[in-house]
Amino acid sequence: MNLLLPRGHDLHVHFRSYDSKLFPNVIGYTARRFSSALVMPNTSPNPILTGADADAYRHAILKVADDQGITGFTPLMTIQITESTTPKTIADAHTSGVVAGKVYPLGVTTNSGNGLTIPSLMRKHDVWQAMADVGMVLCLHGERPFSANEFCLQAEVSFLPTLQWLSKTFCLLKIVMEHVTTAEAVEEVLRLPNVYATITAHHLRLTLNDVIGGNLDPHAFCKPVAKTPEDRNALLLAATCGSDKIFFGSDSAPHTIESKHLSGCAGIFSAPHALECLAEVFEDEGKLDNLPKFLTAGAPVYNLPASTETITLERKEQEVPKVLHQVRPYRAGETLRWKVV
Ligand SMILES: [Zn+2]
């Protein structure tokens, strides 16, 4: 039995800095399976902040794909919005083909030490308007920085008033809440007219139980962290229902086993088997027919052409390697029911 899927879009992926050892090793997993991917800008030590940065990064990504004989793959470039971003930064980036600006609230995830505080985000009217004017998408890591008196698991829900303000104030701005993890966030995304969301493969399966319910599992740790079974069930429903507003973004984010164990870095490396994992989830929900929609629903948001190529998954068991490129991939050592041909 084969499953024919569109060669769709992974609308949130980390390829890491182009001078890191991981960079040439991780791109192929995404580029072979998707016709385009939205490439996150929070590379370290040098983030992607301008159109010129994005141009150089795009060139390096395409060279790796070309060296590996991969064709038909388009990296969709982003810049990080920081305190120093201006309307001119946006106009120049747009000219360079950048399709989205990404906001990391200060300190909420990997490489976000240059992120925005909520007050500074709410002061950047001219930047959000400039993005709306040129049709650039605003991508949000939707967690509010928390103080010692606040609870970290509330960070996504605490961000929702900021999302509501952005949606209402800039009604022509297209906004994507990245990697939503809570039932409350899903509800807001579906309610607000100009807001969309990505959901990862791992958040469709994991809950906080997988991270801290037994022995601490650093390889199941990501930001935003997986939440309750009720939240996971809300994500499952939203992803598999065929919505126009909810689409796939893997947030595949490789960290070496050493950096996971020594520094507790947040991120899950799902790119090698993300499609197979999605097929399992949609099949278990009895919604395999809606998987093509989940892989392509983001196309209108980013003005992407309809997918014409296909990817075939075969009904064949495979074991996920325990280690790839010194990284423990998502579902390492487990047996999957599907395999990309
Ligand atoms: Zn991410």
Short mmCIF file of C-alpha atoms and ligand atoms in Angstrom, two decimals:
data_model
loop_
_atom_site.label_atom_id
_atom_site.label_comp_id
_atom_site.label_asym_id
_atom_site.label_seq_id
_atom_site.Cartn_x
_atom_site.Cartn_y
_atom_site.Cartn_z
CA MET A 1 0.00 0.00 0.00
CA ASN A 2 1.34 3.38 -0.99
CA LEU A 3 0.38 6.87 0.14
CA LEU A 4 0.77 9.63 -2.43
CA LEU A 5 1.29 13.07 -0.91
CA PRO A 6 1.97 16.47 -2.45
CA ARG A 7 5.56 17.66 -2.15
CA GLY A 8 4.27 20.36 0.18
CA HIS A 9 5.69 22.98 2.50
CA ASP A 10 7.50 22.84 5.83
CA LEU A 11 6.76 26.36 7.01
CA HIS A 12 9.15 26.47 9.96
CA VAL A 13 12.58 24.86 9.98
CA HIS A 14 16.04 25.49 11.46
CA PHE A 15 19.01 24.74 9.21
CA ARG A 16 21.53 26.30 11.64
CA SER A 17 24.38 28.64 10.80
CA TYR A 18 26.10 27.96 7.49
CA ASP A 19 29.47 27.57 9.15
CA SER A 20 28.16 24.89 11.55
CA LYS A 21 28.86 21.19 10.98
CA LEU A 22 25.14 20.44 11.04
CA PHE A 23 24.25 22.83 8.19
CA PRO A 24 25.25 20.65 5.20
CA ASN A 25 23.91 17.50 6.89
CA VAL A 26 20.38 18.55 7.82
CA ILE A 27 19.17 20.48 4.75
CA GLY A 28 18.68 17.43 2.52
CA TYR A 29 16.07 15.82 4.77
CA THR A 30 13.79 18.80 4.28
CA ALA A 31 14.73 19.73 0.72
CA ARG A 32 14.06 16.21 -0.65
CA ARG A 33 10.61 15.97 0.91
CA PHE A 34 9.23 19.49 0.56
CA SER A 35 9.02 21.92 -2.34
CA SER A 36 9.68 24.82 0.01
CA ALA A 37 10.56 25.50 3.61
CA LEU A 38 10.43 28.65 5.71
CA VAL A 39 13.96 29.02 7.08
CA MET A 40 14.25 30.51 10.57
CA PRO A 41 16.66 33.43 11.06
CA ASN A 42 17.90 32.89 14.64
CA THR A 43 21.26 31.45 13.60
CA SER A 44 24.14 31.76 16.01
CA PRO A 45 26.43 33.61 16.37
CA ASN A 46 25.17 35.73 13.46
CA PRO A 47 21.38 35.97 13.06
CA ILE A 48 19.73 36.82 9.74
CA LEU A 49 18.72 40.45 10.19
CA THR A 50 18.71 42.01 6.71
CA GLY A 51 17.94 41.24 3.10
CA ALA A 52 21.68 40.92 2.44
CA ASP A 53 22.03 38.37 5.26
CA ALA A 54 19.09 36.42 3.84
CA ASP A 55 20.56 36.52 0.31
CA ALA A 56 23.84 34.99 1.51
CA TYR A 57 22.02 32.36 3.60
CA ARG A 58 19.72 31.43 0.70
CA HIS A 59 22.71 31.07 -1.60
CA ALA A 60 24.47 28.75 0.88
CA ILE A 61 21.32 26.60 1.33
CA LEU A 62 20.79 26.26 -2.41
CA LYS A 63 24.46 25.31 -2.91
CA VAL A 64 24.10 22.46 -0.40
CA ALA A 65 20.91 21.27 -2.13
CA ASP A 66 22.60 21.53 -5.52
CA ASP A 67 25.71 19.65 -4.30
CA GLN A 68 23.38 16.83 -3.15
CA GLY A 69 21.56 16.73 -6.51
CA ILE A 70 18.30 18.04 -5.06
CA THR A 71 16.09 20.03 -7.42
CA GLY A 72 12.74 21.77 -7.08
CA PHE A 73 13.37 23.08 -3.57
CA THR A 74 12.81 26.74 -2.62
CA PRO A 75 14.08 28.07 0.71
CA LEU A 76 11.68 30.80 1.86
CA MET A 77 13.78 33.38 3.65
CA THR A 78 13.03 35.26 6.85
CA ILE A 79 14.69 38.00 8.87
CA GLN A 80 14.59 38.38 12.62
CA ILE A 81 12.84 41.54 13.83
CA THR A 82 14.95 43.16 16.54
CA GLU A 83 15.06 46.54 18.24
CA SER A 84 17.14 47.84 15.31
CA THR A 85 14.71 46.77 12.53
CA THR A 86 13.24 49.75 10.63
CA PRO A 87 10.73 50.17 7.80
CA LYS A 88 13.73 50.51 5.46
CA THR A 89 15.05 47.15 6.70
CA ILE A 90 11.68 45.68 5.74
CA ALA A 91 11.61 47.35 2.31
CA ASP A 92 15.17 46.20 1.52
CA ALA A 93 14.44 42.67 2.73
CA HIS A 94 11.29 42.52 0.63
CA THR A 95 13.33 43.57 -2.42
CA SER A 96 15.71 40.68 -1.63
CA GLY A 97 12.82 38.22 -1.67
CA VAL A 98 12.42 37.82 2.08
CA VAL A 99 8.86 36.60 2.73
CA ALA A 100 8.54 36.88 6.51
CA GLY A 101 9.81 38.64 9.59
CA LYS A 102 10.16 36.61 12.77
CA VAL A 103 9.68 37.91 16.28
CA TYR A 104 11.26 36.15 19.22
CA PRO A 105 10.16 37.69 22.50
CA LEU A 106 13.26 38.35 24.58
CA GLY A 107 14.86 35.25 26.02
CA VAL A 108 12.00 32.78 25.46
CA THR A 109 13.86 30.25 23.29
CA THR A 110 17.17 29.30 21.63
CA ASN A 111 19.14 32.33 20.39
CA SER A 112 16.55 34.92 21.42
CA GLY A 113 18.79 37.11 23.58
CA ASN A 114 18.30 39.87 20.97
CA GLY A 115 14.51 39.43 20.97
CA LEU A 116 11.85 42.05 21.65
CA THR A 117 10.17 42.78 24.96
CA ILE A 118 6.38 43.00 24.71
CA PRO A 119 6.45 46.82 25.23
CA SER A 120 9.05 47.22 22.46
CA LEU A 121 6.98 44.96 20.17
CA MET A 122 3.97 47.21 20.77
CA ARG A 123 6.03 50.32 19.91
CA LYS A 124 7.11 49.07 16.48
CA HIS A 125 4.00 50.30 14.67
CA ASP A 126 5.97 51.51 11.65
CA VAL A 127 7.62 48.10 11.15
CA TRP A 128 4.37 46.12 11.31
CA GLN A 129 2.72 48.61 8.96
CA ALA A 130 5.68 48.37 6.55
CA MET A 131 5.32 44.57 6.56
CA ALA A 132 1.59 44.80 5.90
CA ASP A 133 2.24 47.27 3.05
CA VAL A 134 4.57 44.90 1.17
CA GLY A 135 2.71 41.70 2.09
CA MET A 136 5.43 40.30 4.33
CA VAL A 137 4.18 37.73 6.85
CA LEU A 138 4.75 38.28 10.59
CA CYS A 139 5.81 35.03 12.25
CA LEU A 140 5.56 34.92 16.02
CA HIS A 141 7.21 32.75 18.60
CA GLY A 142 4.10 33.26 20.70
CA GLU A 143 5.32 33.13 24.27
CA ARG A 144 5.42 36.06 26.68
CA PRO A 145 8.69 36.47 28.61
CA PHE A 146 7.90 35.60 32.21
CA SER A 147 9.16 36.95 35.51
CA ALA A 148 9.95 35.06 38.70
CA ASN A 149 6.31 35.38 39.81
CA GLU A 150 4.86 33.90 36.62
CA PHE A 151 4.57 30.27 35.53
CA CYS A 152 6.50 29.24 32.43
CA LEU A 153 3.77 26.86 31.17
CA GLN A 154 1.44 29.89 30.92
CA ALA A 155 3.81 31.77 28.58
CA GLU A 156 1.85 30.97 25.38
CA VAL A 157 -1.55 31.81 26.86
CA SER A 158 -0.07 34.99 28.36
CA PHE A 159 1.02 36.05 24.87
CA LEU A 160 -2.51 35.87 23.39
CA PRO A 161 -3.50 39.46 24.34
CA THR A 162 -0.47 40.67 22.33
CA LEU A 163 -1.61 38.51 19.40
CA GLN A 164 -5.10 40.00 19.65
CA TRP A 165 -3.66 43.54 19.67
CA LEU A 166 -1.50 42.87 16.60
CA SER A 167 -4.38 41.24 14.71
CA LYS A 168 -6.80 44.07 15.45
CA THR A 169 -4.37 46.99 14.98
CA PHE A 170 -2.85 45.70 11.73
CA CYS A 171 -5.81 44.00 10.12
CA LEU A 172 -4.07 43.68 6.72
CA LEU A 173 -0.96 42.06 8.23
CA LYS A 174 -0.79 38.28 7.82
CA ILE A 175 0.26 36.78 11.17
CA VAL A 176 1.38 33.22 11.86
CA MET A 177 1.49 31.89 15.42
CA GLU A 178 4.31 29.40 15.13
CA HIS A 179 4.23 25.94 16.72
CA VAL A 180 1.10 26.44 18.85
CA THR A 181 0.88 24.11 21.84
CA THR A 182 -2.30 25.04 23.71
CA ALA A 183 -6.05 24.68 23.17
CA GLU A 184 -6.40 28.40 23.98
CA ALA A 185 -3.98 29.43 21.21
CA VAL A 186 -5.77 27.23 18.66
CA GLU A 187 -9.08 28.84 19.58
CA GLU A 188 -7.67 32.35 19.11
CA VAL A 189 -6.05 31.49 15.78
CA LEU A 190 -9.35 30.16 14.46
CA ARG A 191 -11.20 33.23 15.75
CA LEU A 192 -8.92 36.04 14.51
CA PRO A 193 -9.39 36.73 10.79
CA ASN A 194 -5.79 37.50 9.75
CA VAL A 195 -4.06 34.93 11.98
CA TYR A 196 -2.79 31.46 11.01
CA ALA A 197 -0.77 28.82 12.86
CA THR A 198 1.81 26.14 12.30
CA ILE A 199 1.80 22.89 14.24
CA THR A 200 4.80 20.55 14.49
CA ALA A 201 4.79 16.77 14.10
CA HIS A 202 6.08 16.27 17.64
CA HIS A 203 3.41 18.41 19.31
CA LEU A 204 0.78 16.11 17.73
CA ARG A 205 2.14 13.25 19.84
CA LEU A 206 4.09 14.46 22.86
CA THR A 207 2.77 15.86 26.13
CA LEU A 208 4.68 17.12 29.13
CA ASN A 209 4.53 13.54 30.40
CA ASP A 210 7.05 12.58 27.71
CA VAL A 211 9.45 15.30 28.84
CA ILE A 212 9.31 15.01 32.64
CA GLY A 213 6.79 12.27 33.44
CA GLY A 214 9.46 9.60 33.79
CA ASN A 215 13.19 10.16 33.65
CA LEU A 216 13.91 13.62 32.26
CA ASP A 217 14.14 13.35 28.44
CA PRO A 218 16.15 16.26 27.05
CA HIS A 219 15.45 15.05 23.49
CA ALA A 220 11.70 15.64 23.96
CA PHE A 221 12.37 19.15 25.26
CA CYS A 222 11.55 22.06 22.97
CA LYS A 223 10.10 25.57 23.19
CA PRO A 224 7.22 25.92 23.56
CA VAL A 225 7.32 22.74 25.61
CA ALA A 226 4.60 20.11 25.00
CA LYS A 227 1.63 20.68 27.31
CA THR A 228 -1.32 18.62 28.64
CA PRO A 229 -3.09 15.69 26.92
CA GLU A 230 -6.11 18.02 26.47
CA ASP A 231 -3.92 20.57 24.67
CA ARG A 232 -2.41 17.84 22.49
CA ASN A 233 -5.90 16.62 21.58
CA ALA A 234 -6.91 20.17 20.57
CA LEU A 235 -3.84 20.34 18.31
CA LEU A 236 -4.72 16.96 16.78
CA LEU A 237 -8.22 18.13 15.98
CA ALA A 238 -6.97 21.43 14.51
CA ALA A 239 -4.28 19.80 12.36
CA THR A 240 -6.39 16.96 10.98
CA CYS A 241 -9.69 18.77 10.33
CA GLY A 242 -8.68 20.22 6.95
CA SER A 243 -8.53 23.85 8.12
CA ASP A 244 -7.36 26.65 5.80
CA LYS A 245 -5.66 28.36 8.77
CA ILE A 246 -3.54 25.60 10.28
CA PHE A 247 -0.56 24.12 8.45
CA PHE A 248 2.65 22.18 8.91
CA GLY A 249 5.83 23.69 10.30
CA SER A 250 8.18 21.03 11.65
CA ASP A 251 10.29 23.36 13.83
CA SER A 252 12.96 20.74 13.19
CA ALA A 253 15.81 22.08 15.32
CA PRO A 254 18.91 19.89 15.62
CA HIS A 255 21.17 20.08 18.67
CA THR A 256 24.02 17.63 19.22
CA ILE A 257 23.55 15.08 21.97
CA GLU A 258 26.42 16.75 23.82
CA SER A 259 24.75 20.18 23.79
CA LYS A 260 21.42 18.62 24.83
CA HIS A 261 23.05 16.87 27.78
CA LEU A 262 25.41 19.64 28.86
CA SER A 263 23.30 22.73 28.17
CA GLY A 264 19.69 21.47 28.02
CA CYS A 265 19.12 23.14 24.64
CA ALA A 266 15.49 23.34 23.46
CA GLY A 267 14.66 21.77 20.09
CA ILE A 268 13.65 18.48 18.43
CA PHE A 269 15.27 17.18 15.23
CA SER A 270 12.29 15.80 13.33
CA ALA A 271 13.17 16.50 9.69
CA PRO A 272 14.44 12.97 8.82
CA HIS A 273 11.06 11.28 9.50
CA ALA A 274 8.54 14.09 9.89
CA LEU A 275 6.37 12.96 6.96
CA GLU A 276 6.22 9.38 8.21
CA CYS A 277 5.32 10.59 11.71
CA LEU A 278 2.56 12.80 10.31
CA ALA A 279 1.18 9.89 8.27
CA GLU A 280 0.95 7.79 11.46
CA VAL A 281 -0.83 10.53 13.38
CA PHE A 282 -3.34 11.31 10.62
CA GLU A 283 -3.96 7.59 10.07
CA ASP A 284 -4.56 7.00 13.79
CA GLU A 285 -7.08 9.85 13.75
CA GLY A 286 -8.81 8.38 10.68
CA LYS A 287 -7.94 11.56 8.76
CA LEU A 288 -5.29 10.51 6.24
CA ASP A 289 -7.36 12.21 3.52
CA ASN A 290 -6.67 15.57 5.18
CA LEU A 291 -2.87 15.20 5.35
CA PRO A 292 -2.34 16.78 1.88
CA LYS A 293 -4.28 19.84 3.07
CA PHE A 294 -2.09 20.16 6.20
CA LEU A 295 1.04 20.04 4.00
CA THR A 296 -0.22 22.71 1.58
CA ALA A 297 -2.66 24.99 3.43
CA GLY A 298 0.09 27.55 4.03
CA ALA A 299 0.66 28.13 0.30
CA PRO A 300 -1.83 31.02 -0.06
CA VAL A 301 -0.41 32.74 3.04
CA TYR A 302 3.06 32.81 1.45
CA ASN A 303 1.81 33.20 -2.15
CA LEU A 304 3.30 29.85 -3.16
CA PRO A 305 2.33 28.02 -6.33
CA ALA A 306 0.19 24.90 -6.05
CA SER A 307 2.26 21.76 -5.50
CA THR A 308 2.57 19.70 -8.67
CA GLU A 309 5.17 17.15 -7.55
CA THR A 310 4.37 14.23 -5.27
CA ILE A 311 6.11 12.20 -2.56
CA THR A 312 5.30 8.53 -2.09
CA LEU A 313 5.21 6.83 1.29
CA GLU A 314 5.29 3.04 1.35
CA ARG A 315 3.57 0.92 4.00
CA LYS A 316 6.83 -0.52 5.27
CA GLU A 317 8.27 -0.60 8.76
CA GLN A 318 11.50 1.24 9.44
CA GLU A 319 13.50 1.87 12.58
CA VAL A 320 14.55 5.43 13.27
CA PRO A 321 18.33 5.55 13.84
CA LYS A 322 19.38 6.32 17.41
CA VAL A 323 21.87 8.94 16.22
CA LEU A 324 22.19 11.02 13.04
CA HIS A 325 25.05 13.52 12.70
CA GLN A 326 25.65 13.38 16.49
CA VAL A 327 22.00 14.36 17.02
CA ARG A 328 19.27 12.12 18.49
CA PRO A 329 16.39 12.42 16.01
CA TYR A 330 12.72 12.52 16.98
CA ARG A 331 11.46 8.99 17.81
CA ALA A 332 15.01 7.58 17.79
CA GLY A 333 15.05 3.79 18.05
CA GLU A 334 11.30 3.48 17.44
CA THR A 335 9.66 1.60 14.57
CA LEU A 336 7.55 3.66 12.16
CA ARG A 337 4.82 2.20 9.95
CA TRP A 338 5.56 4.29 6.85
CA LYS A 339 8.67 4.97 4.81
CA VAL A 340 9.37 7.61 2.18
CA VAL A 341 10.19 5.83 -1.07
ZN ZN B 1 11.70 27.24 15.76
#
